[in-house]
Each structure stands twice: as structure tokens, then as C-alpha cells.
Coordinates of C-alpha atoms and ligand atoms in Angstrom, one line a residue:
X289 CA -25.1 16.2 12.1
X290 CA -26.4 19.1 10.0
X291 CA -29.6 18.8 7.9
X292 CA -27.5 19.3 4.8
X293 CA -25.2 16.4 5.8
X294 CA -28.2 14.2 6.3
X295 CA -29.5 15.1 2.9
X296 CA -26.1 14.5 1.4
X297 CA -26.0 11.1 3.1
X298 CA -29.3 10.0 1.4
X299 CA -28.2 11.4 -2.0
X300 CA -24.8 9.6 -1.6
X301 CA -26.5 6.2 -0.8
X302 CA -29.0 6.6 -3.7
X303 CA -26.4 7.6 -6.2
X304 CA -24.0 4.8 -5.1
X305 CA -26.8 2.2 -5.5
X306 CA -27.6 3.3 -9.0
X307 CA -23.9 3.4 -9.9
X308 CA -23.4 -0.2 -8.8
X309 CA -26.5 -1.5 -10.5
X310 CA -25.3 0.1 -13.7
X311 CA -21.8 -1.3 -13.4
X312 CA -23.1 -4.8 -12.5
X313 CA -20.6 -4.7 -9.6
X314 CA -19.7 -7.9 -7.8
X315 CA -19.6 -8.2 -4.0
X316 CA -15.8 -8.1 -3.9
X317 CA -14.2 -4.8 -3.1
X318 CA -10.7 -6.1 -3.0
X319 CA -8.7 -4.7 -5.9
X320 CA -8.5 -6.9 -8.9
X321 CA -6.6 -6.2 -12.1
X322 CA -9.7 -5.1 -13.9
X323 CA -9.8 -1.6 -15.4
X324 CA -11.0 1.3 -13.3
X325 CA -14.7 1.5 -12.5
X326 CA -16.6 4.7 -12.2
X327 CA -19.1 5.7 -9.7
X328 CA -21.5 8.6 -9.3
X329 CA -19.6 9.9 -6.3
X330 CA -21.8 12.5 -4.8
X331 CA -20.2 15.8 -4.0
X332 CA -20.2 17.0 -0.4
X333 CA -20.1 20.5 -1.6
X334 CA -23.2 22.4 -0.7
X335 CA -24.1 26.0 -0.5
X336 CA -22.5 26.7 2.9
X337 CA -19.3 24.8 1.8
X338 CA -18.9 27.0 -1.3
X339 CA -17.2 29.9 0.5
X340 CA -13.5 30.0 1.0
X341 CA -13.5 27.9 4.2
X342 CA -10.6 25.5 4.2
X343 CA -11.5 21.9 3.3
X344 CA -11.0 19.8 6.5
X345 CA -9.2 16.5 5.8
X346 CA -8.7 13.9 8.4
X347 CA -6.0 11.3 7.5
X348 CA -5.9 8.0 9.3
X349 CA -2.4 6.8 8.7
X350 CA -1.1 3.3 9.3
X351 CA 2.1 4.3 11.2
X352 CA 5.7 5.3 10.6
X353 CA 7.0 1.8 10.0
X354 CA 9.0 2.3 6.8
X355 CA 10.6 4.6 4.3
X356 CA 7.6 4.1 2.1
X357 CA 5.3 5.2 4.8
X358 CA 7.3 8.3 5.6
X359 CA 7.3 9.3 1.9
X360 CA 3.5 8.7 1.9
X361 CA 3.0 10.9 5.0
X362 CA 5.1 13.7 3.5
X363 CA 3.2 13.6 0.2
X364 CA -0.1 14.0 2.1
X365 CA 1.2 16.8 4.3
X366 CA 2.7 18.7 1.4
X367 CA -0.5 18.4 -0.6
X368 CA -3.0 19.2 2.1
X369 CA -1.3 22.4 3.3
X370 CA -3.0 25.5 4.6
X371 CA -1.6 27.4 1.6
X372 CA -3.4 25.0 -0.7
X373 CA -6.7 25.6 1.2
X374 CA -6.9 22.7 3.6
X375 CA -7.1 22.1 7.3
X376 CA -5.2 18.8 7.6
X377 CA -5.0 16.5 10.6
X378 CA -3.2 13.1 10.6
X379 CA -3.3 10.4 13.2
X380 CA -0.3 8.0 13.3
X381 CA -2.0 4.7 14.3
X382 CA 1.2 2.8 15.1
X383 CA 0.2 -0.2 12.9
X384 CA -2.9 -0.9 15.0
X385 CA -6.2 -1.3 13.3
X386 CA -8.2 -0.6 16.5
X387 CA -6.4 2.8 16.8
X388 CA -7.5 3.5 13.3
X389 CA -11.1 2.8 14.1
X390 CA -10.9 5.2 17.1
X391 CA -9.3 7.8 14.9
X392 CA -12.1 7.6 12.4
X393 CA -14.7 8.0 15.2
X394 CA -12.8 11.1 16.4
X395 CA -12.8 12.6 12.9
X396 CA -16.5 12.0 12.6
X397 CA -17.0 13.8 15.9
X398 CA -14.9 16.7 14.7
X399 CA -17.1 16.9 11.6
X400 CA -14.3 16.7 9.0
X401 CA -15.2 17.2 5.3
X402 CA -13.3 14.1 4.2
X403 CA -11.8 11.1 5.9
X404 CA -8.7 9.6 4.1
X405 CA -8.0 6.1 5.3
X406 CA -4.9 4.0 4.8
X407 CA -6.2 0.8 6.3
X408 CA -3.6 -1.3 8.3
X409 CA -5.4 -4.6 7.7
X410 CA -8.3 -5.5 5.4
X411 CA -10.9 -6.8 7.8
X412 CA -13.3 -5.2 10.2
X413 CA -14.3 -1.8 8.7
X414 CA -18.0 -2.2 8.1
X415 CA -19.3 -0.7 11.4
X416 CA -17.1 2.3 11.6
X417 CA -17.3 3.2 7.9
X418 CA -21.1 2.8 8.3
X419 CA -20.9 5.5 10.9
X420 CA -18.9 7.8 8.6
X421 CA -21.5 7.2 5.9
X422 CA -24.4 8.0 8.3
X423 CA -22.6 11.2 9.1
X424 CA -22.3 12.1 5.4
X425 CA -18.6 12.1 5.4
X426 CA -17.0 10.7 2.3
X427 CA -14.2 8.2 2.9
X428 CA -11.3 8.0 0.4
X429 CA -9.2 4.9 0.9
X430 CA -5.5 5.0 -0.1
X431 CA -2.7 2.5 -0.4
X432 CA -4.1 -0.8 1.1
X433 CA -7.7 -1.8 0.7
X434 CA -10.5 -3.0 2.9
X435 CA -12.5 -6.2 2.6
X436 CA -16.2 -5.5 2.3
X437 CA -19.3 -6.5 0.4
X438 CA -20.6 -3.0 0.6
X439 CA -18.8 -0.7 -1.7
X440 CA -21.0 2.2 -0.7
X441 CA -18.9 2.4 2.5
X442 CA -16.2 4.3 0.6
X443 CA -16.2 6.9 -2.2
X444 CA -13.0 6.0 -3.9
X445 CA -9.8 4.0 -3.5
X446 CA -6.4 4.7 -5.0
X447 CA -3.4 2.5 -4.5
X448 CA -1.2 -0.3 -6.0
X449 CA -2.0 -3.6 -7.5
X450 CA -0.2 -5.7 -4.9
X451 CA -1.0 -9.0 -6.5
X452 CA 0.6 -7.8 -9.7
X453 CA 3.6 -6.7 -7.7
X454 CA 3.9 -10.2 -6.3
X455 CA 3.7 -11.6 -9.8
X456 CA 6.3 -9.1 -11.1
X457 CA 8.6 -10.3 -8.4
X458 CA 8.7 -13.7 -10.0
X459 CA 9.7 -12.1 -13.3
X460 CA 12.3 -10.0 -11.4
X461 CA 13.7 -13.2 -9.9
X462 CA 13.8 -15.0 -13.2
X463 CA 15.8 -12.1 -14.7
X464 CA 18.1 -11.7 -11.7
X465 CA 19.0 -15.4 -11.9
X466 CA 19.6 -15.2 -15.6
X467 CA 21.9 -12.3 -15.0
X468 CA 23.8 -14.3 -12.4
X469 CA 24.2 -17.2 -14.9
X470 CA 22.1 -19.5 -12.7
X471 CA 20.7 -22.4 -14.8
X472 CA 16.9 -22.1 -15.0
X473 CA 16.4 -25.6 -13.7
X474 CA 18.7 -25.4 -10.7
X475 CA 16.9 -26.2 -7.4
X476 CA 16.3 -22.9 -5.5
X477 CA 15.5 -22.4 -1.9
X478 CA 13.4 -19.3 -1.1
X479 CA 12.3 -17.6 2.1
X480 CA 9.8 -14.8 2.3
X481 CA 9.8 -11.9 4.8
X482 CA 6.1 -11.0 4.8
X483 CA 4.6 -7.7 5.7
X484 CA 1.9 -7.0 8.3
X485 CA -0.3 -10.1 8.2
X486 CA -3.8 -9.3 6.8
X487 CA -2.8 -6.1 5.0
X488 CA -3.4 -5.9 1.3
X489 CA 0.2 -5.3 0.6
X490 CA 1.1 -8.6 2.3
X491 CA -1.8 -10.6 0.9
X492 CA -1.3 -9.4 -2.6
X493 CA 2.5 -9.8 -2.7
X494 CA 2.5 -13.2 -1.0
X495 CA -0.3 -14.6 -3.2
X496 CA 0.9 -13.1 -6.4
X497 CA 4.4 -14.5 -5.9
X498 CA 3.1 -18.0 -4.7
X499 CA 0.8 -18.4 -7.7
X500 CA 3.2 -17.3 -10.4
X501 CA 6.2 -19.3 -9.0
X502 CA 4.2 -22.5 -9.6
X503 CA 5.5 -22.4 -13.1
X504 CA 9.0 -23.3 -11.6
X505 CA 8.9 -26.8 -10.2
X506 CA 12.5 -26.4 -9.1
X507 CA 11.7 -23.3 -6.9
X508 CA 11.0 -24.3 -3.3
X509 CA 9.4 -21.9 -0.7
X510 CA 11.3 -23.1 2.5
X511 CA 9.5 -20.7 4.8
X512 CA 7.6 -17.5 5.2
X513 CA 7.1 -15.3 8.3
X514 CA 6.0 -11.7 9.0
X515 CA 8.5 -9.0 9.7
X516 CA 5.7 -6.5 10.0
X517 CA 7.3 -4.2 7.4
X518 CA 10.0 -3.0 9.8
X519 CA 13.8 -3.3 9.4
X520 CA 14.2 -4.5 13.0
X521 CA 11.7 -7.4 12.7
X522 CA 12.9 -8.2 9.2
X523 CA 16.4 -8.6 10.6
X524 CA 15.1 -10.8 13.4
X525 CA 13.1 -13.1 11.1
X526 CA 16.1 -13.4 8.7
X527 CA 18.4 -14.3 11.6
X528 CA 16.1 -17.1 12.6
X529 CA 15.7 -18.3 9.0
X530 CA 19.6 -18.4 8.7
X531 CA 19.8 -20.5 11.8
X532 CA 17.1 -22.9 10.6
X533 CA 18.2 -23.3 7.0
X534 CA 21.7 -23.7 5.8
X535 CA 21.0 -23.4 2.1
X536 CA 18.9 -20.3 1.4
X537 CA 19.3 -19.0 -2.2
X538 CA 16.7 -16.3 -2.4
X539 CA 15.0 -13.8 0.0
X540 CA 11.7 -12.2 -1.0
X541 CA 11.3 -9.2 1.3
X542 CA 7.8 -7.7 1.0
X543 CA 9.2 -4.2 1.6
X544 CA 12.6 -2.4 1.5
X545 CA 13.0 -1.9 5.2
X546 CA 12.8 -5.7 5.8
X547 CA 15.3 -6.2 3.0
X548 CA 17.7 -3.8 4.8
X549 CA 17.3 -5.9 7.9
X550 CA 17.8 -9.1 5.9
X551 CA 21.1 -7.7 4.4
X552 CA 22.4 -7.0 7.9
X553 CA 21.5 -10.5 9.1
X554 CA 23.0 -12.1 6.1
X555 CA 26.3 -10.2 6.5
X556 CA 26.4 -10.9 10.2
X557 CA 26.1 -14.6 9.4
X558 CA 29.2 -14.3 7.2
X559 CA 27.2 -14.8 3.9
X560 CA 27.0 -12.5 0.9
X561 CA 24.0 -11.2 -1.0
X562 CA 23.1 -9.1 -4.1
X563 CA 24.0 -9.6 -7.7
X564 CA 27.5 -10.9 -6.9
X565 CA 26.6 -12.7 -3.7
X566 CA 25.3 -16.1 -2.6
X567 CA 21.8 -14.9 -1.7
X568 CA 19.6 -13.1 -4.2
X569 CA 17.4 -10.4 -2.7
X570 CA 14.1 -9.3 -4.3
X571 CA 12.4 -6.4 -2.6
X572 CA 9.3 -4.2 -2.9
X573 CA 8.8 -0.4 -2.8
X574 CA 12.0 0.9 -4.5
X575 CA 12.6 3.8 -2.1
X576 CA 15.7 5.9 -2.3
X577 CA 17.7 3.9 0.3
X578 CA 16.9 0.7 -1.7
X579 CA 18.5 2.3 -4.8
X580 CA 21.6 3.0 -2.7
X581 CA 21.5 -0.7 -1.5
X582 CA 21.3 -1.8 -5.1
X583 CA 24.2 0.5 -6.0
X584 CA 26.2 -0.9 -3.1
X585 CA 25.5 -4.4 -4.5
X586 CA 23.3 -5.7 -1.6
X587 CA 19.9 -6.0 -3.3
X588 CA 19.3 -7.5 -6.7
X589 CA 15.9 -6.2 -7.8
X590 CA 13.2 -3.9 -6.5
X591 CA 9.5 -4.0 -7.5
X592 CA 8.2 -0.5 -7.3
X593 CA 5.3 0.7 -5.1
X594 CA 4.6 4.4 -5.4
X595 CA 3.7 6.2 -2.1
X596 CA 3.0 9.7 -3.5
X597 CA -0.7 9.6 -3.0
X598 CA -1.2 13.2 -1.9
X599 CA -1.8 14.7 -5.3
X600 CA -4.0 11.7 -6.3
X601 CA -6.2 12.1 -3.3
X602 CA -6.4 15.9 -3.9
X603 CA -7.6 15.3 -7.5
X604 CA -10.4 13.1 -6.1
X605 CA -11.4 15.7 -3.5
X606 CA -11.4 18.5 -6.1
X607 CA -13.6 16.4 -8.4
X608 CA -16.0 15.7 -5.6
X609 CA -16.1 19.3 -4.6
X610 CA -17.1 20.3 -8.1
X611 CA -19.7 17.5 -8.4
X612 CA -17.8 15.4 -10.9
X613 CA -17.6 11.7 -11.1
X614 CA -14.5 10.0 -9.8
X615 CA -13.1 6.5 -10.5
X616 CA -14.2 4.2 -7.7
X617 CA -11.0 2.1 -8.0
X618 CA -7.7 3.6 -9.5
X619 CA -4.4 1.8 -9.7
X620 CA -1.0 3.5 -9.8
X621 CA 1.4 2.5 -12.6
X622 CA 4.6 0.9 -11.4
X623 CA 7.8 -0.6 -12.7
X624 CA 10.7 -2.9 -11.7
X625 CA 14.3 -1.7 -11.1
X626 CA 17.4 -3.9 -11.4
X627 CA 20.7 -3.3 -9.6
X628 CA 22.6 -2.8 -12.8
X629 CA 20.5 0.3 -13.7
X630 CA 20.3 1.8 -10.1
X631 CA 23.2 4.2 -10.5
X632 CA 21.8 5.8 -13.6
X633 CA 18.2 5.9 -12.3
X634 CA 18.5 7.1 -8.7
X635 CA 18.7 10.8 -9.5
X636 CA 15.3 10.6 -11.2
X637 CA 13.5 9.1 -8.2
X638 CA 11.1 11.2 -6.2
X639 CA 11.1 9.2 -3.0
Ligands
GYE893 O1 5.2 -1.6 0.9 C1 5.6 -0.8 3.1 C2 4.7 -0.1 4.1 O2 1.1 -0.6 2.2 C3 2.3 -0.3 0.2 O3 3.4 -0.5 3.7 C4 2.3 -0.2 1.7 C5 3.4 -0.9 2.4 C6 4.8 -0.7 1.9 O4 5.0 -0.2 5.3 O5 6.9 -0.4 3.1

């Protein structure tokens, strides 16, 4: 590690400490619905970094499990192009947290200027992020979050409020049922296809939905199981649910690809789904193919999750390069889309 990087590491730690003392920060780094907090994020730019050398960004990506993920990867690749002044390397970690830890160590070895991490699961990051911090490499976390009591282990996080998405899915279901003319007090059997267990997207969506659905004493969660955010596993889990339970009214799919798998399983079992069908499907992400599925009448509602993080991360890096403060935690604004509006909305969708 260069002397400058060592100096930077010390400055970073000191500035982080004072920022947290000033904010009265709690021990919890998991995103809450509180407004954005600011931190004195130290800039890595130093005199020898001020020339026109490309900024070296190492991206530790979860994998290629879903349409959302592919859109996210594309957004990062397009933003951090050579033409834009970057040297960009991405590691597809095949949904394995240990592969991500290895990828971070490799990027530290290579001496990247920034590590961008989309963590697969929340736990187990302290040691390796401590190593990045010791090396003076700022870590920007995107999409999912890590669980840590030491917020100095990362410079900034940008992503979605997954708990709110889970709560929004309850409102989405209420509205979808109203539209179908289902009486509000009719007993309802729900199954959930969960995402990768231990990932923020799974935890937030599962918890947000479970908490808010308590207001409906006639809603019953029959079962929940992980389909690991993939279409294939989503289909498998749905097939087994359909064998175990004869009277499923609602599927909550924690992402679109699992919803696509569920639709296949439902049709193969001779049942119908969507606004005019027997089984109501509520999904998350709102990717282009999900709009098509809503137009086709297969999915009822989609709670949006925006994957276009490239420009957001670039804004953070540019701010850090010029020594400015960045928000420690920044949430992306998202909406909910209903099947009846899908045809008129699809052309305005960017992913
Ligand atoms: O919903 C899913 C993807 O972490 C928000 O990961 C992301 C989730 C997204 O595989 O499709």
C-alpha cells in the first residue's frame, strides 16, 4: 500500500468517526425508512490521482440470476465505460457470498480506486471490508445491504427500501382484490416465493409483507419457501406448493423471475392466474418482461425495484473525487404498477 493510501485510510477513519458522533448514529447499518444521513466521506483523490488516469472501479456483482440483475449489470457497464474515464472490472459471483469475499480480496490486491459491492447476503462482511478499509479503498455498497455495527466499513450505500416494498405489496394485494370484486373479509390463502435467504431484498420483502398483513385477520400465510430469485427454482417451489395445498388464492413472488416460474407451474396444474384468474399474483421488480406478463393477464400487480444504479454510483464517486460530502444512505424512489395500466406504461419503462 502506498504511503498516500495509508494517510488516506487514517483520514477516512477520523472523518467517519466525527461524522457518526455528530449524527448520533445507532449501531444498526441495515436500511431503515429514516431520511438520508450524511457523512464526511473522505475523498480518495490525491495529487497523483488528479491526472487523467482512468478511475479503476471493481464491481463485485451478486450473479446473473434475474432480469433485474442483468439490467443492473448493464447499467454499471454502460456508466463505467472507458469513454467515461473508467477502468471497470466486474466479477459475477454466482450468488455465492464466499466468492464475493474472494473477489473483494482480489480487487484489494489489484489496488482498485473503488470497490462497488452488491452483497449477496447481509452477514459476514466485517473482516474483508476491514481489509479494504486498511488498504484505503472506499467501498460503495449498492442494491442489498450488509449487517454491521461498524458503519466506517463502507463509504456509502444506495439501493431500495425493501421493507417498504413488502408493505407496498400488501396495499397492492388489497387493491387487486378490490378490482376483482373479492369481499374484503373473504378468507384468503397466501403462499410466498422468497428470494435468496439472508439477502436484504428477501428479508425486507418478507418482513414488510408479514407485518402489514397482520391488519387482515382473514389473510392466512399457508407457506413460504425460497426460490433463490430464479425462474427455475420459483417454478419448482410453486409446483410443490400446488401439490401440498389445494386452495391457494394468492402468490407473493419476491421477484419477477420467480413469478414467471409460478405462472408456468400454475398453468401446468390446470389453474389460472392474473386479474381474471383464480390465483392473484403479486410480484416485485417490475422489469420489462413483467409488464408483458401483466399485459398478457398473468400477473396482477408489480412493486417496483429500480436496478439502474450505475449513474447513482458514479455520482457518489464523482463527489468523492472532488472532496465533497456524500449521503451515507440513499434510497431510490419506487412505485407500484397494476395490470390494467401496464399496456399504457410499458413504453416508458427503462428496464
Ligand atoms: O429483486 C431480484 C434480484 O437485490 C433487489 O435481486 C435485488 C433483487 C431483485 O435477483 O430480481
